[in-house]
mmCIF file of C-alpha atoms in Angstrom:
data_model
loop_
_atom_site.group_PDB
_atom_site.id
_atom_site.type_symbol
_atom_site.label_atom_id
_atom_site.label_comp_id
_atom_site.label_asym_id
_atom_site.label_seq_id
_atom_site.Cartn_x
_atom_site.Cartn_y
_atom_site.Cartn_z
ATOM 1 C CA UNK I 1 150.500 21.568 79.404
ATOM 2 C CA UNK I 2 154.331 23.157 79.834
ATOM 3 C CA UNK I 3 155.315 26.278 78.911
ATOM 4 C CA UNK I 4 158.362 28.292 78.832
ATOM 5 C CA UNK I 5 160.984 25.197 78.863
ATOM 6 C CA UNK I 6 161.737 21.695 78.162
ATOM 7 C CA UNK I 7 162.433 20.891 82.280
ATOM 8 C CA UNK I 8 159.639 19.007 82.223
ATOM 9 C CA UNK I 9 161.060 16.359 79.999
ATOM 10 C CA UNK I 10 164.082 15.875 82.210
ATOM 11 C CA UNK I 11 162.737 12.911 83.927
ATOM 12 C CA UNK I 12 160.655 11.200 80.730
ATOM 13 C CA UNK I 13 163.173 11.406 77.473
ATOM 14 C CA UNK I 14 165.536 14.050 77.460
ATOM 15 C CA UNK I 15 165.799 13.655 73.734
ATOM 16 C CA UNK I 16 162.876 15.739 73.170
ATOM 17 C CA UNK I 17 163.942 19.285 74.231
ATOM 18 C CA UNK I 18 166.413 18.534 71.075
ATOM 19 C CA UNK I 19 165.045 18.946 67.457
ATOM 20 C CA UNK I 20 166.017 15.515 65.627
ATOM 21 C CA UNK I 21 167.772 16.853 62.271
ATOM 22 C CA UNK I 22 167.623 13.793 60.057
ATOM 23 C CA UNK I 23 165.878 14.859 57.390
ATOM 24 C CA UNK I 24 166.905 18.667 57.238
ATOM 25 C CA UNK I 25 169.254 18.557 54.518
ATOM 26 C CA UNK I 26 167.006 16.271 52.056
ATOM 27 C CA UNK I 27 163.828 18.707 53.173
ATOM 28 C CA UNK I 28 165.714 21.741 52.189
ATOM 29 C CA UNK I 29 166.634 20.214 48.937
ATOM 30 C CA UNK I 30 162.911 19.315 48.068
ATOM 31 C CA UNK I 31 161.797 23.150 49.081
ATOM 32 C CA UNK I 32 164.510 24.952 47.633
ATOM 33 C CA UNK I 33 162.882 26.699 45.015
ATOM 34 C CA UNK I 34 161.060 28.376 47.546
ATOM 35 C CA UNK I 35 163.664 30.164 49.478
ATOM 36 C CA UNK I 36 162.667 27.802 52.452
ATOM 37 C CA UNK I 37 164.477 29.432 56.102
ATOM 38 C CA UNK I 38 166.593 27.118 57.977
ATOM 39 C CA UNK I 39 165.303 24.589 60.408
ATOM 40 C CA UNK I 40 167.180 25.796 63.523
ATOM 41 C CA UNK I 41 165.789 24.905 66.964
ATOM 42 C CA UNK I 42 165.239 28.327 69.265
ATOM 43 C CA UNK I 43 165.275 28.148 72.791
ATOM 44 C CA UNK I 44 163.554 31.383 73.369
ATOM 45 C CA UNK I 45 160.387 29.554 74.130
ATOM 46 C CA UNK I 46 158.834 31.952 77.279
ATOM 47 C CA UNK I 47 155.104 32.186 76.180
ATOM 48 C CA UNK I 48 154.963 29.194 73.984
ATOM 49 C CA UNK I 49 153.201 25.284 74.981
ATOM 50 C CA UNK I 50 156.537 23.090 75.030
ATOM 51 C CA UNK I 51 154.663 19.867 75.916
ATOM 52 C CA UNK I 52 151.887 18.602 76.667
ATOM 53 C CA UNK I 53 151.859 15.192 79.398
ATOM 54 C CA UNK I 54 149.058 13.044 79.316
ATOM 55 C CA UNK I 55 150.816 9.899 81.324
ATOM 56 C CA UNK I 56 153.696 8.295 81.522
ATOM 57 C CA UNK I 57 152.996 6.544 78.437
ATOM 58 C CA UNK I 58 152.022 9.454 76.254
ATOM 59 C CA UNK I 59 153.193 12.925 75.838
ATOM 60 C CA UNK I 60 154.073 15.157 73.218
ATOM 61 C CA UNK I 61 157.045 18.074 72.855
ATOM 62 C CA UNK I 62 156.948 20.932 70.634
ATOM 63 C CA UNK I 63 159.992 22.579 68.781
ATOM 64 C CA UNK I 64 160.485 25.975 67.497
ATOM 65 C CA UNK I 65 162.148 28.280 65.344
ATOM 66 C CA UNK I 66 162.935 31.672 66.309
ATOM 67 C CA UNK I 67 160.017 32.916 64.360
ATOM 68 C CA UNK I 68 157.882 30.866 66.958
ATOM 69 C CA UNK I 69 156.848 28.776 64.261
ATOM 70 C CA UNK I 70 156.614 24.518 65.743
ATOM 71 C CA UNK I 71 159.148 23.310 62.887
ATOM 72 C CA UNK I 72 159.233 20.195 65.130
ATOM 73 C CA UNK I 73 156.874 18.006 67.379
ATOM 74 C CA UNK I 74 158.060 14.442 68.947
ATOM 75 C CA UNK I 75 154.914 12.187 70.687
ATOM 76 C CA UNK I 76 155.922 9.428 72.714
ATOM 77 C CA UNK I 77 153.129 7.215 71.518
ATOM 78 C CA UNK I 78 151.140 4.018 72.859
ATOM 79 C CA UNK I 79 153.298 1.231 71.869
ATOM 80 C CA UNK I 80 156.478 3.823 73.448
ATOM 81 C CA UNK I 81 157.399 4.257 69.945
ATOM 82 C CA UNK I 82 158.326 7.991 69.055
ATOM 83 C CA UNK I 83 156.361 10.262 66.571
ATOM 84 C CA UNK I 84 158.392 12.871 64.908
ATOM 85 C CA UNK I 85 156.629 15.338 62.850
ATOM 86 C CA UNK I 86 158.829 18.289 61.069
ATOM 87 C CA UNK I 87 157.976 20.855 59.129
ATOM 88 C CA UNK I 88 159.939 23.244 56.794
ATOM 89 C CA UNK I 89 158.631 26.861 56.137
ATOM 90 C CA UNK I 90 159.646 29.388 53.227
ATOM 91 C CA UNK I 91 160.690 32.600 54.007
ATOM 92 C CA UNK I 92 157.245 33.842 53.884
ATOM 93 C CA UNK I 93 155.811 31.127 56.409
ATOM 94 C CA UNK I 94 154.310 28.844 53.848
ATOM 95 C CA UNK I 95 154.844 24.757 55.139
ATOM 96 C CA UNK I 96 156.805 23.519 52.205
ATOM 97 C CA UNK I 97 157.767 20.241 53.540
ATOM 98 C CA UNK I 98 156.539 18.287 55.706
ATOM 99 C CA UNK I 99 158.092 14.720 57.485
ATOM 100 C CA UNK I 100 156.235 12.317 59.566
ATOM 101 C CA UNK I 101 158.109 9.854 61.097
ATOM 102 C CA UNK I 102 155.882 6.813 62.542
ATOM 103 C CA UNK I 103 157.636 3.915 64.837
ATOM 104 C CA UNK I 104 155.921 1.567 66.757
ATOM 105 C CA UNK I 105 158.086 0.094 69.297
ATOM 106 C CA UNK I 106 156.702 -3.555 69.608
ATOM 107 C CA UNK I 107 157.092 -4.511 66.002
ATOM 108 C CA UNK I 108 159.942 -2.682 64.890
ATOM 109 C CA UNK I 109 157.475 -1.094 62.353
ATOM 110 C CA UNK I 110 158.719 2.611 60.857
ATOM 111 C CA UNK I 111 156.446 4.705 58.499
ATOM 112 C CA UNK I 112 158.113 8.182 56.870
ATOM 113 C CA UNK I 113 155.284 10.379 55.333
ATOM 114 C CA UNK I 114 156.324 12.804 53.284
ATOM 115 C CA UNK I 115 153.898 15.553 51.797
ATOM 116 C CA UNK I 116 155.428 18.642 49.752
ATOM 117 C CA UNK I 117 153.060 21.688 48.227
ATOM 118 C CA UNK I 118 154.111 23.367 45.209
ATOM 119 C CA UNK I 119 153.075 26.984 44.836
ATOM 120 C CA UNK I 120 152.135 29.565 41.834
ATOM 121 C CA UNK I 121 153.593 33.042 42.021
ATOM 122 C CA UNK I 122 150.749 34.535 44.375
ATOM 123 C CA UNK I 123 151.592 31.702 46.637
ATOM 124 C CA UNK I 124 148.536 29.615 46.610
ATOM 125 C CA UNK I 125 148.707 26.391 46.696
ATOM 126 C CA UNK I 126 149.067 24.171 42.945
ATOM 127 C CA UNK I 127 150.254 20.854 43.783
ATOM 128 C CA UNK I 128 150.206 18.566 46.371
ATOM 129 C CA UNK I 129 152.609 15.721 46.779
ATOM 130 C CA UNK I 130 153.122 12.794 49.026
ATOM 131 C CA UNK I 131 155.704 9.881 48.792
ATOM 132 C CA UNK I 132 156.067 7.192 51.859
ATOM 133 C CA UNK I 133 158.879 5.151 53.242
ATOM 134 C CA UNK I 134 157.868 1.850 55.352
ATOM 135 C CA UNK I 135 159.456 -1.330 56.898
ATOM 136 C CA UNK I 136 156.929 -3.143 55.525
ATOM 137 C CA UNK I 137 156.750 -1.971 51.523
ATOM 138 C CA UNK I 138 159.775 -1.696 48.633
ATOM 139 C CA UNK I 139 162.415 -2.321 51.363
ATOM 140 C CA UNK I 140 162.743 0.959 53.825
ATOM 141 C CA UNK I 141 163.121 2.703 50.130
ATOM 142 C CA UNK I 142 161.865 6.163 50.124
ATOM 143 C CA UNK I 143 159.183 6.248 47.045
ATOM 144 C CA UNK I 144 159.059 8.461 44.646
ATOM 145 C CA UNK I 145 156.725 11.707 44.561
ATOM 146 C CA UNK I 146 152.554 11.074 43.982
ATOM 147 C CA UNK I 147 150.521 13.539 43.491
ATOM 148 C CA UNK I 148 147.704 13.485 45.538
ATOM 149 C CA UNK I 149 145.770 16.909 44.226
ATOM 150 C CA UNK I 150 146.664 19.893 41.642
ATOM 151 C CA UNK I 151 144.632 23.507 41.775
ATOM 152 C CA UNK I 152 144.917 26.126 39.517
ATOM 153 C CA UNK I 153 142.669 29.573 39.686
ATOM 154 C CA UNK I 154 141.078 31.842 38.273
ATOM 155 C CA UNK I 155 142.275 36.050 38.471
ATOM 156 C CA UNK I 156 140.146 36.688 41.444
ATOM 157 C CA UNK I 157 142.122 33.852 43.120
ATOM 158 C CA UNK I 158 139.190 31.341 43.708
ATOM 159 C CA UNK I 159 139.948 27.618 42.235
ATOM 160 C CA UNK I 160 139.138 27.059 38.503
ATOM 161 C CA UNK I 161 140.198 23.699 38.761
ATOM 162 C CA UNK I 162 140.851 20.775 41.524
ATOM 163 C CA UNK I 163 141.788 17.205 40.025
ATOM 164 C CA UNK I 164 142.402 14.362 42.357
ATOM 165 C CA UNK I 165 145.690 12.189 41.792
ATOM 166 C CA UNK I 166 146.870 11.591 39.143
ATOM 167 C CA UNK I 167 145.572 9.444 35.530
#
C-alpha cells in the first residue's frame, strides 16, 4: 500500500493521481435534492492509503475529497482495462450516487453502473435505484432508472416494509 501521495503512480499511469470528472455534472443532477457537496479532488492526502500495487498488471488508486471521504477509485484491471468507481456524498456524508465504470481492454467492452438511494426525512434509506449503460445492450444508451428495493419504517426507525423490484 501508498500513502501520503500519488508518486507512486508516476511510473504506471499518471492518470490516476487525477479524479476523472465525466460524470460529475449528470451525478449532481440525479442527487440534487439532497444538497449533495461537490466532487472536488483534495490533495491533502498525508495519512490516507492512495494506492494499493499488486503487479504491474493490477493496482488500484484512491481519490479524495477534502472531507477525506474516497469520492473516487480507478483499478487498472486484468485485461489492462481501467475501473473507475465514483461516488457522490450529500452534505451530511450519505453516498447519493454512485458510478461504476467497467472497460475491458481486449474487447472494447464498457459497462456504466449506476445505483442512486433515495432518502426519507430522518435520512434512512427508501429507495434504491440502478440503471446500466453497456457496449453490448440498447446501443451505449444509458437506461432508464429500476428500482431494485424500496423500505419504509416504522417510528422507532426499524423497517416496516422491504419489497424487492418492482411489479
Amino acid at each position: 500500500s501508498y500513502y501520503d501521495n500519488y508518486d507512486w503512480v508516476a511510473n504506471l499511469n499518471n492518470n490516476f493521481k487525477t479524479k476523472d470528472n465525466s460524470w460529475d455534472a449528470q451525478m449532481t443532477s440525479e442527487g440534487s435534492i439532497y444538497f449533495p457537496e461537490a466532487l472536488t479532488q483534495s490533495y491533502n492526502t498525508l495519512g490516507k492509503i492512495t494506492g494499493v500495487f499488486n503487479n504491474n498488471y493490477t493496482y488500484t488508486s484512491m481519490l479524495y475529497d477534502a472531507k477525506g471521504r474516497v469520492i473516487q477509485t480507478m483499478n487498472r484491471n486484468i485485461t489492462a482495462g481501467i475501473d473507475i468507481s465514483t461516488t457522490l456524498y450529500s452534505f451530511n456524508g450519505q453516498p447519493i450516487v454512485t458510478v461504476l465504470k467497467q472497460v475491458n481492454s481486449r474487447n472494447a467492452q464498457t459497462h456504466e453502473i449506476w445505483t442512486k438511494n433515495s432518502f426519507d426525512d430522518l435520512w434512512r434509506v427508501t429507495k434504491l435505484e440502478k440503471r446500466l449503460k453497456s457496449t453490448l445492450v440498447n446501443g451505449n444508451v444509458l437506461s432508464t432508472w429500476t428500482t431494485l428495493s424500496t423500505m419504509t419504517y416504522d417510528a422507532i426507525g426499524q423497517v416496516k416494509t422491504k419489497n424487492l423490484g418492482t411489479k
